Tab-separated table of C-alpha atoms in Angstrom:
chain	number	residue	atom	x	y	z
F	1	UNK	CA	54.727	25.146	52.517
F	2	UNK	CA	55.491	22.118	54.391
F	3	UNK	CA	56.241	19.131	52.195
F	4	UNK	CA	53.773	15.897	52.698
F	5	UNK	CA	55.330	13.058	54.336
F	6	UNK	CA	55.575	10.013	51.706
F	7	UNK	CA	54.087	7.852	53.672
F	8	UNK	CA	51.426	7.902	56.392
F	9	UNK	CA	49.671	5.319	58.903
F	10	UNK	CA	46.814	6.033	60.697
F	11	UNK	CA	45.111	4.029	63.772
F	12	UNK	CA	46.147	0.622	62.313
F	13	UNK	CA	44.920	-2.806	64.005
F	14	UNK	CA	45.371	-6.034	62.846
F	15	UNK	CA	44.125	-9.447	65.160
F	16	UNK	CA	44.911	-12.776	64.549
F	17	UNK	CA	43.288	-15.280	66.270
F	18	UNK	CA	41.808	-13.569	69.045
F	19	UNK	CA	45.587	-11.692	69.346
F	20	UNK	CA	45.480	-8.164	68.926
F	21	UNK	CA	48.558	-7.479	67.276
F	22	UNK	CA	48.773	-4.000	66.290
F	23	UNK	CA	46.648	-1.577	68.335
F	24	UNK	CA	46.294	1.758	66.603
F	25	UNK	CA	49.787	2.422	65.251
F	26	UNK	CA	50.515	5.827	63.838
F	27	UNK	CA	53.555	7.467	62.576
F	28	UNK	CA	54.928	9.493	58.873
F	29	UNK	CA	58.224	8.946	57.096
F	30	UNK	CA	59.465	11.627	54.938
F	31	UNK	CA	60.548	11.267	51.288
F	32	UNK	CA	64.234	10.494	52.102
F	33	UNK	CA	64.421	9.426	55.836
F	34	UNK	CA	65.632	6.475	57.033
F	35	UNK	CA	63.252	4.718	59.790
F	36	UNK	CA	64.908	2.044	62.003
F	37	UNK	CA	62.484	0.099	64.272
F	38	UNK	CA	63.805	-1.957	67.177
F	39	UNK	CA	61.774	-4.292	69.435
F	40	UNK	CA	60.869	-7.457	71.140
F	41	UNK	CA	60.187	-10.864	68.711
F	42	UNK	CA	56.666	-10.853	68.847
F	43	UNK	CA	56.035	-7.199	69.323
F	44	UNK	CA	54.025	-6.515	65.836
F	45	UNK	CA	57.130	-4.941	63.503
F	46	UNK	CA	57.438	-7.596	60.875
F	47	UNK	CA	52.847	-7.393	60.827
F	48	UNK	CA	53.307	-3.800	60.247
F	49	UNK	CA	55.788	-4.162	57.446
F	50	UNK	CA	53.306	-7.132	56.012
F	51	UNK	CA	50.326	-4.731	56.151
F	52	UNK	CA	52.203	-1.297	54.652
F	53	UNK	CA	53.621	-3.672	51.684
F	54	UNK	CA	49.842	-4.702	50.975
F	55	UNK	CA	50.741	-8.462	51.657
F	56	UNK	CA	48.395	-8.512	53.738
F	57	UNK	CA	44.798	-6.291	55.112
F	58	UNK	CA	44.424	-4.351	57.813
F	59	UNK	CA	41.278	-4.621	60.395
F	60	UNK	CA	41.048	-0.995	60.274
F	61	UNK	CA	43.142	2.127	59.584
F	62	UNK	CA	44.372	4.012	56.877
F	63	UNK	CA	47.665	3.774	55.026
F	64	UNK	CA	48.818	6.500	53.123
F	65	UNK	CA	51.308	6.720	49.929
F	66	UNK	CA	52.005	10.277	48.619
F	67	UNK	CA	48.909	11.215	50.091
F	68	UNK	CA	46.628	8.705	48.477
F	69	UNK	CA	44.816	5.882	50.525
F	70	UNK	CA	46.199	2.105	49.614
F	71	UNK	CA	45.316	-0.938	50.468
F	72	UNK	CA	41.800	-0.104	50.791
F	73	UNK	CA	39.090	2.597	50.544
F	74	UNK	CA	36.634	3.722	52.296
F	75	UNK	CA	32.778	2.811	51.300
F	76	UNK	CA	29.652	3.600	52.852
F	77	UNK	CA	31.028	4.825	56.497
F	78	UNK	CA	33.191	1.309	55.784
F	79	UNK	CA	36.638	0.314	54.938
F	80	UNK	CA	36.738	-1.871	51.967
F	81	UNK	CA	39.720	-4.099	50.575
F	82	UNK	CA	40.555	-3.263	47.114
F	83	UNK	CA	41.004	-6.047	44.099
F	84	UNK	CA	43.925	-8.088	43.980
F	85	UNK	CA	44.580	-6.242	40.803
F	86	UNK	CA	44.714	-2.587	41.827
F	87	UNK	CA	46.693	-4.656	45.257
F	88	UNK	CA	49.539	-5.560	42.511
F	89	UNK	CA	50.001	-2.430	40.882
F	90	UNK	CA	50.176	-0.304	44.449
F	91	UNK	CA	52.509	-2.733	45.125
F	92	UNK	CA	54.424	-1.853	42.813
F	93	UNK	CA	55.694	1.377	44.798
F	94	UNK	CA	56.453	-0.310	47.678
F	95	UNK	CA	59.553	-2.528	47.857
F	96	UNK	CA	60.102	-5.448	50.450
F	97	UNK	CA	63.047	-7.472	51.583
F	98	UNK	CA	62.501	-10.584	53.679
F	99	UNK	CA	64.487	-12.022	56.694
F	100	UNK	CA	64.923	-15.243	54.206
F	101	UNK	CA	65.400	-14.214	51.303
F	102	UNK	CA	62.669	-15.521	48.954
F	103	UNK	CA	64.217	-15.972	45.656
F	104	UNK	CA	63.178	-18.881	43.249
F	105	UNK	CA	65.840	-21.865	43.587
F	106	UNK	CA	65.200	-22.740	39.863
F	107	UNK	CA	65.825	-19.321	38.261
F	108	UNK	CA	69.549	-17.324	38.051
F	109	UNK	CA	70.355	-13.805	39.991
F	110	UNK	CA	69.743	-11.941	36.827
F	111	UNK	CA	66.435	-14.550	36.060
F	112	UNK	CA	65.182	-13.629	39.815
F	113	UNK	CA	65.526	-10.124	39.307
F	114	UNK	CA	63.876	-9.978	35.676
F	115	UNK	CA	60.674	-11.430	37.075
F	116	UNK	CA	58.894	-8.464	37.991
F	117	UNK	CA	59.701	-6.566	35.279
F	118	UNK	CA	58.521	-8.880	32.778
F	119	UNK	CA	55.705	-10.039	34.841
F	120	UNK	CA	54.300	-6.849	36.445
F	121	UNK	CA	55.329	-4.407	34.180
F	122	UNK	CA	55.269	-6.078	31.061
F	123	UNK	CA	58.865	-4.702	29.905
F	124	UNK	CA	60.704	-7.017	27.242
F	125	UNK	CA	63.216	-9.644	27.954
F	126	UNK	CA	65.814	-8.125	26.648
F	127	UNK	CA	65.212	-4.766	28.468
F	128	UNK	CA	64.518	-6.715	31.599
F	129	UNK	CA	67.719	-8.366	31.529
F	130	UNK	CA	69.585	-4.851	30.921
F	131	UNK	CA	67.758	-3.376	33.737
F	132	UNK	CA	68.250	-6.600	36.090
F	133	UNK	CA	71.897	-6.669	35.305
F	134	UNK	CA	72.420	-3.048	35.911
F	135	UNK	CA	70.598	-3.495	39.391
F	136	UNK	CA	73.110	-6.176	40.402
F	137	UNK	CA	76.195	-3.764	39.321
F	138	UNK	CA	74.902	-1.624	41.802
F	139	UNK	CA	74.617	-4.053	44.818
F	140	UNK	CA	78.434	-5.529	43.917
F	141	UNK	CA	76.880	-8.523	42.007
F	142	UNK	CA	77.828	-8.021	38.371
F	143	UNK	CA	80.093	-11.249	38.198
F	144	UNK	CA	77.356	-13.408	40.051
F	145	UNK	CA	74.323	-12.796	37.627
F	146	UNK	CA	74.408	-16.083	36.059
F	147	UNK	CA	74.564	-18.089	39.168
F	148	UNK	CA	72.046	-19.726	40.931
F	149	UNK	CA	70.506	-19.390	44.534
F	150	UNK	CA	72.326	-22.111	45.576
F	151	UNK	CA	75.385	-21.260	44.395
F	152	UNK	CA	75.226	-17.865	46.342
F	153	UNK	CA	76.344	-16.980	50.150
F	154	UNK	CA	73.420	-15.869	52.169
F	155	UNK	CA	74.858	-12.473	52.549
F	156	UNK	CA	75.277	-12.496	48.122
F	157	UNK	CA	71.221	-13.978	48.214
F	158	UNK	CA	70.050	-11.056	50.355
F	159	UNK	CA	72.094	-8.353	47.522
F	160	UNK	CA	69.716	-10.345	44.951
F	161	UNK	CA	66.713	-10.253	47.010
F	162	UNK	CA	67.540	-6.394	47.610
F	163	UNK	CA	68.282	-5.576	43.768
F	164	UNK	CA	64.604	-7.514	43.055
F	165	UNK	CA	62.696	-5.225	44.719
F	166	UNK	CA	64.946	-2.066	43.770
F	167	UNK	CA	64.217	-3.031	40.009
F	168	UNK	CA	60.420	-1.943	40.186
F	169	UNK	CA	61.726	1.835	41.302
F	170	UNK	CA	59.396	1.704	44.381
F	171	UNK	CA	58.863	4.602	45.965
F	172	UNK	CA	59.619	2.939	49.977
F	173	UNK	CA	61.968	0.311	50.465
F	174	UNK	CA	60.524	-2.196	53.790
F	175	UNK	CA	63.522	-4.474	55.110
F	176	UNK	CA	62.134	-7.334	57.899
F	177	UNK	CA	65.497	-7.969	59.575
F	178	UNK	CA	67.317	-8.198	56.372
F	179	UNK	CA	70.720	-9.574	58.197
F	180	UNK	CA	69.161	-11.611	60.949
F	181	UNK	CA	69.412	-15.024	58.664
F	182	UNK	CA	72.935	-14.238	57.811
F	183	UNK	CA	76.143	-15.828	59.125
F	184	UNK	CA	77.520	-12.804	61.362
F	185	UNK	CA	80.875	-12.474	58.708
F	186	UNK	CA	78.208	-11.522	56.229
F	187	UNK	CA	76.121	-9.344	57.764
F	188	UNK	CA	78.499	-6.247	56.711
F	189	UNK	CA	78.421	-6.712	52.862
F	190	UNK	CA	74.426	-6.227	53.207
F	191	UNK	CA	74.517	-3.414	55.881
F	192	UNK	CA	76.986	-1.839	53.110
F	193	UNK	CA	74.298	-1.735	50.339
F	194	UNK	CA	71.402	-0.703	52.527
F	195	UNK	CA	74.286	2.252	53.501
F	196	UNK	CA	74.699	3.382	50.397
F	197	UNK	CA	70.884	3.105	49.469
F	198	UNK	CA	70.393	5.176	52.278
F	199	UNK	CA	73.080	7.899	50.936
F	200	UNK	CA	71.495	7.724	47.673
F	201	UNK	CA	68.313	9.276	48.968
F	202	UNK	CA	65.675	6.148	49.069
F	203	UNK	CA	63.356	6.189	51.574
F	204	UNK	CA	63.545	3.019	54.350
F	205	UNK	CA	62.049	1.604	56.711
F	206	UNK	CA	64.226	-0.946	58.825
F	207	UNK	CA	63.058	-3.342	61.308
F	208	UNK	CA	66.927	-4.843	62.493
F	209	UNK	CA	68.445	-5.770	65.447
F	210	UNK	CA	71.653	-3.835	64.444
F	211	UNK	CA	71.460	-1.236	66.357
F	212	UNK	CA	75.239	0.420	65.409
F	213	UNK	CA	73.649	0.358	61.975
F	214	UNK	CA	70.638	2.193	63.115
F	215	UNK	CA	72.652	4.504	65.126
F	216	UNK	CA	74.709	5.633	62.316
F	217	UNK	CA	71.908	5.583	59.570
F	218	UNK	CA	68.515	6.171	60.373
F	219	UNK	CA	66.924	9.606	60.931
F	220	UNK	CA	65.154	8.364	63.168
F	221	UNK	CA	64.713	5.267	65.864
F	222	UNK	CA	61.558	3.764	66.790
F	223	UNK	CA	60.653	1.088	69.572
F	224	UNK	CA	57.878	-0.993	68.855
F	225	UNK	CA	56.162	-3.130	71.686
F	226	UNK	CA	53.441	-4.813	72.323
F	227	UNK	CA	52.010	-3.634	68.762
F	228	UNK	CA	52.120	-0.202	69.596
F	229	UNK	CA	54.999	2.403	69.191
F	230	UNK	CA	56.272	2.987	72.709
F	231	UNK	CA	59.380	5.644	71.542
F	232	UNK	CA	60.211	7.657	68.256
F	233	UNK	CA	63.752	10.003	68.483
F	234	UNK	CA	66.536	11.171	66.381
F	235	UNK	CA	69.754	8.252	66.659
F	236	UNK	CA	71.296	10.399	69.282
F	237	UNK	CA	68.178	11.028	71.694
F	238	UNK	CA	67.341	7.732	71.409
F	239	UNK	CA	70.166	6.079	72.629
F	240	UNK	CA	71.674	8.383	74.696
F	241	UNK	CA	68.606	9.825	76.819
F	242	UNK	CA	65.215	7.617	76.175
F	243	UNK	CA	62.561	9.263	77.985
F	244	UNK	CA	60.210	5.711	78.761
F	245	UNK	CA	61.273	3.473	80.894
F	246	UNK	CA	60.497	0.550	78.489
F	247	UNK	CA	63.014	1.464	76.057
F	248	UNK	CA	65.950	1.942	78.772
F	249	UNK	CA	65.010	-1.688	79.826
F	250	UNK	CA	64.854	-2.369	75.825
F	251	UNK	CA	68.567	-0.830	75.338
F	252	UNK	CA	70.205	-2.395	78.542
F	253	UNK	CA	69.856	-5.662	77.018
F	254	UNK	CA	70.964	-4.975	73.807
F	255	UNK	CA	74.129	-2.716	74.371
């Protein structure tokens, strides 16, 4: 028996002022894989990452999560947004990292990572701060909990942003060019934790311009374009013998 892919998209649009800026995207990601998309600025990626972490609604489409429609449902022949409500708990299983990285100036490492936990899921303080703490351990951020933001490198504010959205044990981690705000010496120290996510069996999907990272860790390699997906391949096939003519031009630029 063949195992359901974790996550599933299905014919998804989105327009913005007149702009059609997805036009029917499809593709799966099995529990596990890593997913890197490349692509244009401007092509759609980051609006597909928007609309999979509910941040946003589709125009129409269907978005799948262990086999179970989110985001909306479908009423009367029509497709329906859900409540904000029901919106915050699917969120829940769905984990995002921003280009910039989002965290509150005002509030600690540990204090930015807590927040969900004691927000969303209602856990304790004192558990929070147990679980937050143990989170930054893992991304190399034990001795930094008590600082601020500000007080951070951008490469050591992207490990917090990441250990955020690993705290609420989401089921899909989404990274929007997770390195592309980062001075280039820092770029490896988050590359390194994304790794090792990747090793430890979580299920990504990577828009990045990185492409030695997506080379060597993703299962597969997607070009995006013009809010459609032009190419999907294994690493290997996708760099080495592209069958479209778009993503040869796509690679030549960035090799």
């Amino acid at each position: 028996m063949t195992q359901q892919p974790i996550l599933q998209v299905r014919d998804l649009h989105k327009t913005y002022n007149g702009n059609q800026v997805l036009k029917g995207v499809e593709f799966d990601i099995e529990k596990g894989q890593v997913k890197a998309v490349l692509g244009p600025s401007g092509s759609g990626k980051s609006t597909m990452l928007r609309l999979m972490a509910l941040l946003e609604p589709a125009d129409s489409g269907q978005i799948l999560l262990k086999g179970s429609r989110i985001g909306s449902r479908e009423h009367k022949g029509k497709s329906v947004h859900l409540s904000e409500r029901t919106l915050a708990i699917q969120r829940q299983e769905v984990g995002m990292v921003f280009q910039r990285f989002n965290l509150f100036p005002h509030l600690s490492a540990v204090r930015n990572v807590m927040l969900g936990l004691t927000s969303v899921k209602g856990i304790s303080h004192h558990e929070a701060r147990i679980q937050a703490r143990d989170m930054l351990q893992k991304v190399g951020l034990d001795n930094r909990a008590d600082h601020y933001p500000s007080e951070l490198s951008g490469g050591q504010q992207q490990r917090v942003a990441i250990a955020r959205a690993l705290v609420m044990n989401p089921s899909v981690m989404l990274f929007d060019e997770p390195t592309s705000a980062l001075d280039p010496e820092l770029v490896g120290e988050v590359l390194e934790v994304m790794e090792n996510l990747a090793e430890s069996g979580m299920t990504m999907i990577v828009v990045t311009h990185e492409v030695r990272f997506a080379r060597r860790v993703a299962n597969e390699v997607t070009l995006f374009d013009g809010g459609v997906i032009v190419e999907q391949a294994e690493p290997e096939e996708f760099f080495t013998n592209p069958q479209h003519e778009r993503t040869r031009k796509f690679l030549s630029h960035v090799h």
